[in-house]
Short mmCIF file of C-alpha atoms and ligand atoms in Angstrom, two decimals:
data_model
loop_
_atom_site.label_atom_id
_atom_site.label_comp_id
_atom_site.label_asym_id
_atom_site.label_seq_id
_atom_site.Cartn_x
_atom_site.Cartn_y
_atom_site.Cartn_z
CA UNK A 1 104.06 107.28 23.15
CA UNK A 2 106.48 107.73 21.95
CA UNK A 3 109.59 106.99 24.93
CA UNK A 4 110.15 110.66 25.56
CA UNK A 5 106.48 110.95 26.29
CA UNK A 6 106.52 107.19 28.39
CA UNK A 7 109.97 108.62 30.14
CA UNK A 8 108.07 112.07 30.68
CA UNK A 9 104.66 110.76 32.08
CA UNK A 10 106.57 108.17 34.70
CA UNK A 11 108.45 110.59 36.06
CA UNK A 12 105.83 112.79 36.37
CA UNK A 13 103.88 110.55 38.31
CA UNK A 14 106.05 109.31 40.80
CA UNK A 15 106.93 112.80 42.20
CA UNK A 16 103.77 113.82 42.72
CA UNK A 17 103.05 115.87 45.76
CA UNK A 18 103.15 113.73 49.74
CA UNK A 19 104.48 111.38 47.17
CA UNK A 20 107.66 108.54 47.52
CA UNK A 21 108.98 105.02 46.60
CA UNK A 22 108.64 101.73 48.96
CA UNK A 23 111.88 100.17 48.18
CA UNK A 24 110.73 96.75 47.38
CA UNK A 25 113.08 94.84 45.57
CA UNK A 26 115.44 93.23 48.70
CA UNK A 27 117.58 90.24 46.87
CA UNK A 28 117.18 86.83 47.50
CA UNK A 29 119.60 86.64 50.60
CA UNK A 30 118.39 89.84 51.81
CA UNK A 31 115.63 89.07 52.05
CA UNK A 32 116.06 85.58 53.98
CA UNK A 33 118.53 87.74 56.01
CA UNK A 34 115.36 90.32 57.53
CA UNK A 35 112.84 86.82 57.05
CA UNK A 36 115.40 84.91 60.42
CA UNK A 37 114.51 88.36 62.12
CA UNK A 38 111.31 88.22 62.44
CA UNK A 39 111.06 83.64 62.62
CA UNK A 40 109.52 83.61 58.84
CA UNK A 41 111.46 80.86 56.18
CA UNK A 42 112.14 82.50 52.99
CA UNK A 43 110.27 80.15 50.89
CA UNK A 44 108.63 81.75 47.18
CA UNK A 45 104.65 81.18 48.80
CA UNK A 46 106.06 83.38 52.00
CA UNK A 47 107.66 85.78 50.20
CA UNK A 48 104.54 86.17 48.21
CA UNK A 49 102.70 87.28 50.55
CA UNK A 50 104.61 89.16 52.73
CA UNK A 51 104.70 91.45 49.40
CA UNK A 52 100.56 90.79 48.76
CA UNK A 53 100.10 92.05 51.94
CA UNK A 54 102.79 95.63 51.21
CA UNK A 55 100.42 96.08 47.59
CA UNK A 56 97.94 95.84 49.87
CA UNK A 57 97.88 98.38 52.07
CA UNK A 58 94.71 100.36 51.40
CA UNK A 59 94.99 103.98 51.06
CA UNK A 60 98.52 103.53 50.87
CA UNK A 61 98.71 104.85 47.18
CA UNK A 62 98.09 108.51 49.19
CA UNK A 63 101.68 108.92 50.43
CA UNK A 64 103.61 106.46 47.92
CA UNK A 65 103.91 106.89 44.21
CA UNK A 66 106.05 103.83 43.31
CA UNK A 67 107.48 100.50 44.27
CA UNK A 68 110.31 98.94 42.85
CA UNK A 69 110.20 95.18 42.82
CA UNK A 70 112.16 92.43 42.48
CA UNK A 71 112.55 90.14 39.72
CA UNK A 72 111.08 87.79 41.22
CA UNK A 73 108.08 89.47 42.73
CA UNK A 74 107.31 90.88 38.96
CA UNK A 75 105.92 87.45 37.84
CA UNK A 76 103.27 86.81 41.26
CA UNK A 77 99.73 86.72 41.58
CA UNK A 78 97.99 88.20 44.63
CA UNK A 79 95.27 85.50 45.67
CA UNK A 80 92.88 86.53 43.85
CA UNK A 81 95.31 86.18 41.19
CA UNK A 82 95.99 89.21 39.44
CA UNK A 83 100.45 89.85 39.19
CA UNK A 84 101.07 91.92 41.62
CA UNK A 85 102.31 94.72 39.14
CA UNK A 86 98.85 95.12 37.64
CA UNK A 87 98.07 95.56 42.05
CA UNK A 88 100.16 98.29 42.34
CA UNK A 89 99.50 99.69 39.33
CA UNK A 90 95.53 99.70 40.08
CA UNK A 91 96.12 101.23 43.42
CA UNK A 92 97.83 103.63 41.32
CA UNK A 93 101.49 102.65 42.77
CA UNK A 94 103.36 102.93 39.66
CA UNK A 95 105.85 99.39 39.41
CA UNK A 96 109.30 99.59 39.50
CA UNK A 97 112.01 97.07 39.15
CA UNK A 98 115.73 96.79 40.72
CA UNK A 99 117.55 95.77 37.91
CA UNK A 100 120.84 95.08 39.23
CA UNK A 101 122.82 91.77 39.53
CA UNK A 102 124.91 92.56 42.49
CA UNK A 103 127.62 94.01 43.76
CA UNK A 104 131.37 92.35 43.93
CA UNK A 105 134.74 93.17 44.70
CA UNK A 106 136.42 95.54 41.83
CA UNK A 107 139.46 94.14 40.66
CA UNK A 108 143.31 95.10 41.32
CA UNK A 109 141.28 97.68 44.32
CA UNK A 110 141.13 96.79 47.41
CA UNK A 111 138.27 96.70 50.22
CA UNK A 112 135.60 98.24 47.02
CA UNK A 113 132.61 97.05 45.14
CA UNK A 114 131.76 96.63 41.64
CA UNK A 115 128.24 96.38 39.78
CA UNK A 116 127.89 93.88 38.07
CA UNK A 117 123.71 93.10 35.46
CA UNK A 118 125.20 95.53 31.87
CA UNK A 119 125.23 92.04 29.87
CA UNK A 120 121.94 92.23 28.76
CA UNK A 121 120.40 93.90 30.08
CA UNK A 122 118.38 96.26 27.37
CA UNK A 123 116.59 92.44 26.17
CA UNK A 124 115.70 91.90 29.71
CA UNK A 125 114.55 95.51 30.63
CA UNK A 126 112.02 95.58 27.71
CA UNK A 127 110.91 92.03 29.27
CA UNK A 128 110.49 93.65 32.49
CA UNK A 129 108.24 96.82 30.80
CA UNK A 130 106.24 94.05 28.88
CA UNK A 131 104.90 92.81 32.60
CA UNK A 132 104.71 96.40 33.35
CA UNK A 133 108.07 97.65 34.88
CA UNK A 134 108.03 101.48 34.40
CA UNK A 135 111.25 102.52 35.90
CA UNK A 136 114.04 100.11 37.31
CA UNK A 137 117.77 100.96 40.11
CA UNK A 138 120.28 100.47 40.08
CA UNK A 139 122.27 100.32 43.36
CA UNK A 140 126.79 101.31 43.45
CA UNK A 141 127.77 100.06 47.03
CA UNK A 142 130.95 102.47 48.45
CA UNK A 143 132.90 101.21 51.39
CA UNK A 144 134.53 104.72 53.11
CA UNK A 145 137.33 104.82 55.21
CA UNK A 146 141.12 107.17 54.79
CA UNK A 147 141.48 105.48 51.93
CA UNK A 148 137.98 104.36 50.47
CA UNK A 149 136.17 104.45 48.11
CA UNK A 150 139.25 104.11 45.49
CA UNK A 151 139.90 106.44 42.45
CA UNK A 152 139.22 103.70 40.70
CA UNK A 153 136.41 102.59 42.40
CA UNK A 154 134.32 106.25 42.06
CA UNK A 155 134.99 105.70 38.16
CA UNK A 156 133.96 102.47 37.94
CA UNK A 157 130.38 102.75 39.38
CA UNK A 158 129.91 106.22 37.58
CA UNK A 159 130.57 104.20 34.52
CA UNK A 160 128.68 101.41 35.28
CA UNK A 161 125.32 103.69 36.57
CA UNK A 162 126.14 105.85 33.72
CA UNK A 163 125.48 103.06 30.92
CA UNK A 164 122.29 101.33 33.30
CA UNK A 165 120.55 104.98 33.07
CA UNK A 166 121.42 105.78 29.22
CA UNK A 167 120.25 102.15 28.28
CA UNK A 168 116.94 102.24 30.70
CA UNK A 169 115.65 105.62 28.92
CA UNK A 170 116.39 103.96 25.26
CA UNK A 171 113.91 101.17 26.21
CA UNK A 172 111.69 103.33 27.56
CA UNK A 173 112.30 103.39 31.06
CA UNK A 174 113.34 105.40 33.60
CA UNK A 175 116.08 104.97 35.57
CA UNK A 176 116.32 105.30 39.53
CA UNK A 177 120.42 106.19 39.77
CA UNK A 178 121.94 105.04 42.87
CA UNK A 179 124.82 105.49 44.31
CA UNK A 180 124.97 103.83 48.20
CA UNK A 181 127.83 105.95 50.62
CA UNK A 182 127.80 103.08 53.17
CA UNK A 183 127.16 104.30 56.94
CA UNK A 184 129.26 101.62 58.16
CA UNK A 185 133.04 102.30 59.61
CA UNK A 186 134.13 104.73 61.66
CA UNK A 187 134.18 108.44 59.47
CA UNK A 188 133.22 111.45 60.59
CA UNK A 189 130.59 113.30 59.33
CA UNK A 190 133.51 115.93 56.80
CA UNK A 191 134.65 112.65 55.82
CA UNK A 192 131.06 111.35 54.03
CA UNK A 193 130.41 114.50 52.89
CA UNK A 194 133.83 114.59 51.12
CA UNK A 195 133.11 110.53 49.47
CA UNK A 196 129.37 111.57 48.75
CA UNK A 197 130.63 114.62 46.68
CA UNK A 198 133.13 112.87 44.20
CA UNK A 199 131.08 110.47 44.12
CA UNK A 200 128.05 111.86 43.00
CA UNK A 201 130.48 114.26 40.76
CA UNK A 202 132.08 111.95 38.54
CA UNK A 203 128.31 110.37 38.51
CA UNK A 204 126.80 113.34 36.90
CA UNK A 205 129.96 114.02 35.04
CA UNK A 206 129.32 110.37 32.87
CA UNK A 207 125.70 110.63 32.52
CA UNK A 208 126.48 113.60 30.79
CA UNK A 209 128.87 111.32 28.66
CA UNK A 210 126.88 108.83 27.21
CA UNK A 211 124.00 111.24 27.01
CA UNK A 212 121.40 110.56 29.75
CA UNK A 213 118.80 112.88 29.62
CA UNK A 214 118.71 114.12 33.18
CA UNK A 215 115.24 115.18 33.63
CA UNK A 216 114.28 111.75 33.13
CA UNK A 217 115.83 110.20 36.07
CA UNK A 218 116.28 110.07 39.23
CA UNK A 219 118.29 109.93 41.87
CA UNK A 220 118.28 108.07 44.91
CA UNK A 221 121.48 109.06 47.25
CA UNK A 222 122.80 108.01 50.99
CA UNK A 223 122.04 111.18 53.53
CA UNK A 224 125.61 113.04 54.78
CA UNK A 225 125.29 111.53 58.65
CA UNK A 226 129.04 110.49 60.01
CA UNK A 227 130.19 106.53 60.59
CA UNK A 228 127.52 104.59 62.69
CA UNK A 229 131.32 103.11 64.81
CA UNK A 230 131.55 107.58 65.47
CA UNK A 231 132.16 108.71 68.44
CA UNK A 232 130.04 111.64 67.21
CA UNK A 233 126.37 110.91 65.53
CA UNK A 234 125.48 113.81 64.32
CA UNK A 235 123.35 116.21 65.20
CA UNK A 236 119.16 116.51 62.46
CA UNK A 237 119.67 119.93 61.58
CA UNK A 238 123.94 119.60 60.45
CA UNK A 239 123.12 116.06 59.34
CA UNK A 240 120.38 118.39 56.38
CA UNK A 241 123.10 121.45 55.94
CA UNK A 242 125.52 118.48 55.83
CA UNK A 243 122.74 116.89 52.16
CA UNK A 244 121.97 119.62 50.80
CA UNK A 245 125.14 121.17 51.14
CA UNK A 246 126.84 118.20 48.94
CA UNK A 247 123.90 118.19 46.95
CA UNK A 248 123.59 121.78 45.72
CA UNK A 249 127.13 121.65 44.73
CA UNK A 250 126.44 118.66 42.36
CA UNK A 251 122.92 117.49 41.12
CA UNK A 252 122.35 119.44 38.74
CA UNK A 253 118.89 121.10 39.00
CA UNK A 254 117.15 119.85 35.64
CA UNK A 255 116.75 116.64 37.80
CA UNK A 256 114.11 116.55 39.12
CA UNK A 257 113.50 114.14 41.68
CA UNK A 258 116.38 113.50 45.34
CA UNK A 259 114.58 109.46 47.06
CA UNK A 260 116.88 109.42 49.84
CA UNK A 261 117.45 105.35 50.64
CA UNK A 262 117.66 104.59 54.37
CA UNK A 263 120.47 102.88 54.03
CA UNK A 264 120.59 101.39 58.84
CA UNK A 265 119.35 104.39 59.71
CA UNK A 266 116.20 103.97 62.26
CA UNK A 267 112.87 104.82 60.70
CA UNK A 268 111.90 107.54 62.99
CA UNK A 269 115.95 108.58 62.29
CA UNK A 270 114.59 108.36 58.25
CA UNK A 271 111.67 110.84 58.40
CA UNK A 272 113.54 112.91 60.95
CA UNK A 273 115.82 114.30 58.88
CA UNK A 274 114.05 113.94 55.63
CA UNK A 275 111.67 116.68 57.30
CA UNK A 276 114.73 118.82 58.05
CA UNK A 277 116.15 118.62 54.93
CA UNK A 278 113.45 119.99 53.41
CA UNK A 279 113.07 122.15 55.56
CA UNK A 280 115.92 123.90 54.83
CA UNK A 281 113.82 125.64 52.41
CA UNK A 282 112.91 125.28 48.59
CA UNK A 283 114.63 123.81 46.28
CA UNK A 284 115.55 122.82 42.83
CA UNK A 285 114.67 119.14 43.06
CA UNK A 286 111.59 117.21 44.37
CA UNK A 287 113.18 116.21 47.73
CA UNK A 288 111.91 112.83 49.14
CA UNK A 289 112.25 108.35 50.00
CA UNK A 290 112.96 105.60 48.47
CA UNK A 291 113.10 103.62 51.75
CA UNK A 292 112.97 100.39 52.14
CA UNK A 293 114.32 99.56 55.71
CA UNK A 294 113.16 102.25 56.92
CA UNK A 295 108.91 101.43 55.97
CA UNK A 296 109.14 97.60 56.20
CA UNK A 297 111.00 97.41 59.48
CA UNK A 298 107.59 97.88 61.45
CA UNK A 299 105.63 96.12 59.46
CA UNK A 300 107.59 93.22 59.52
CA UNK A 301 107.52 92.94 63.45
CA UNK A 302 103.93 93.15 63.31
CA UNK A 303 103.35 90.21 60.79
CA UNK A 304 106.04 88.12 61.42
CA UNK A 305 104.30 85.57 59.04
CA UNK A 306 101.03 85.37 60.92
CA UNK A 307 98.09 85.83 58.88
CA UNK A 308 96.53 87.13 61.05
CA UNK A 309 98.18 90.07 61.72
CA UNK A 310 98.73 91.78 57.09
CA UNK A 311 95.82 94.07 58.97
CA UNK A 312 98.32 95.12 61.28
CA UNK A 313 102.29 95.24 59.52
CA UNK A 314 99.54 97.37 56.71
CA UNK A 315 98.95 99.39 59.11
CA UNK A 316 102.75 100.20 60.43
CA UNK A 317 103.42 100.36 56.46
CA UNK A 318 100.66 103.31 56.05
CA UNK A 319 102.31 104.77 59.34
CA UNK A 320 105.99 104.79 58.11
CA UNK A 321 104.10 106.74 54.78
CA UNK A 322 102.55 108.83 55.94
CA UNK A 323 105.10 110.46 58.49
CA UNK A 324 107.49 110.00 55.42
CA UNK A 325 104.98 111.74 52.90
CA UNK A 326 104.46 114.60 56.14
CA UNK A 327 108.86 114.74 56.20
CA UNK A 328 108.90 114.87 52.77
CA UNK A 329 106.78 118.15 52.21
CA UNK A 330 108.61 119.46 55.84
CA UNK A 331 104.85 119.12 57.66
CA UNK A 332 106.42 116.14 60.38
CA UNK A 333 106.27 116.29 63.95
CA UNK A 334 107.46 114.10 66.46
CA UNK A 335 104.06 114.26 68.29
CA UNK A 336 102.70 112.26 64.82
CA UNK A 337 104.23 109.91 65.96
CA UNK A 338 102.29 108.72 68.56
P1 LIG B 1 116.73 101.00 52.04
O1 LIG B 1 116.31 102.61 52.80
O2 LIG B 1 116.38 99.85 53.34
O3 LIG B 1 118.75 102.09 52.93
O4 LIG B 1 116.49 100.13 51.69
C1 LIG B 1 117.13 101.25 49.24
C2 LIG B 1 116.89 100.49 48.82
O5 LIG B 1 116.58 100.12 47.99
C3 LIG B 1 118.68 100.05 48.76
O6 LIG B 1 118.60 99.64 47.97
#
C-alpha cells in the first residue's frame, strides 16, 4: 500500500458510523493524578492492568473505532502476552499514539504555552508504526483570558501542529490535530468563540502552508463553552450553536472528521453537547468524540484497582461509549442513562 492509500484506509476506519475514539494516552503525571483519585498507585503494572482491561472490553468496537495510547502502552502486553496494540487491532480498533512531549511556557510570552516534541519525530513515528500505530495525536494548549492567548502563541502553536501533521503524513500516519482552548477561567462563551475561531483559522492556514492533505487528517477541538468560573454557564443549545458556527467558519469541508475532546466536562455533559451538535443537522464532516475523562471516569470509579471490579469497569466504559455513539448521530436520549 502507498502512504496515501494507507492514510485513506486509516481515516476510513476511524470515521466509521456510530463510533468515536477512546483517548487513553494520559502521560505519566496525568495517569498518576487519575489513579490517585481512586486510591491506586501509578506503577507500570497497574497502568498495564488498567489499560489492558479497557482494551479487553467485550463489544467495545461497536462504538469505538480507534484508541490513543501512550508510548509506554504501545510496548506493553496483555496477560496472554499479546502486545496491546495488537489486542486493539484484533478487536477492530485502530491503535494510535500520543507523540507530543507535553507543554512548556512559551518564551517571552507570559501566560502562554507551547507544545514540544518535533525534534526526531519522523524517526519516532517510524518506530511507532512498527509497533502497530496507524494514527497520532499532538495537543496544543491555549490559556484564555481577556489578553490570552497572544497572537504569538496562536501562531507558534499553529506552526508546531502543522509541522507535526506534515511529518505524520510523510510517514503514512494519520495526524489528529488537537488545539485545546482550555475550560479554565471566568471568560464568557463569546470570548471562547472568538479565541477558538482565531486559533482554528491560524491552524488551518499553517496546515495549508505545510502542504498537509486535509483529506488525511482529523481535527480534535474543544467545544465552545463559557469558562468554568463564569457565573452564567451557557445552555446546551447555545454551546452547540456556537461550536458549529465556529467550526463552519474555519474547518475546510475536505476534513473528514472532527472528534471533540471532553476537556473537563462531566461525562453526561460531554454526551449531551455532542448530541445537540449533531442534531443541528448535516455538516460537511463527521462530528464525533475522542474523549479521555468523559469515557474513562465512570470506569475508573468502578475499577479502583481491584481485579474483581474489572467487569464492572468494562460495563461502565461500554455504557459511555454506547451513549456517545448515539450522540454522534444525534440519537441520544436522557432516558438511555438508566
Ligand atoms: P479529555 O477528553 O479528558 O479532555 O482528554 C482528551 C485528550 O486526549 C486530551 O489530550
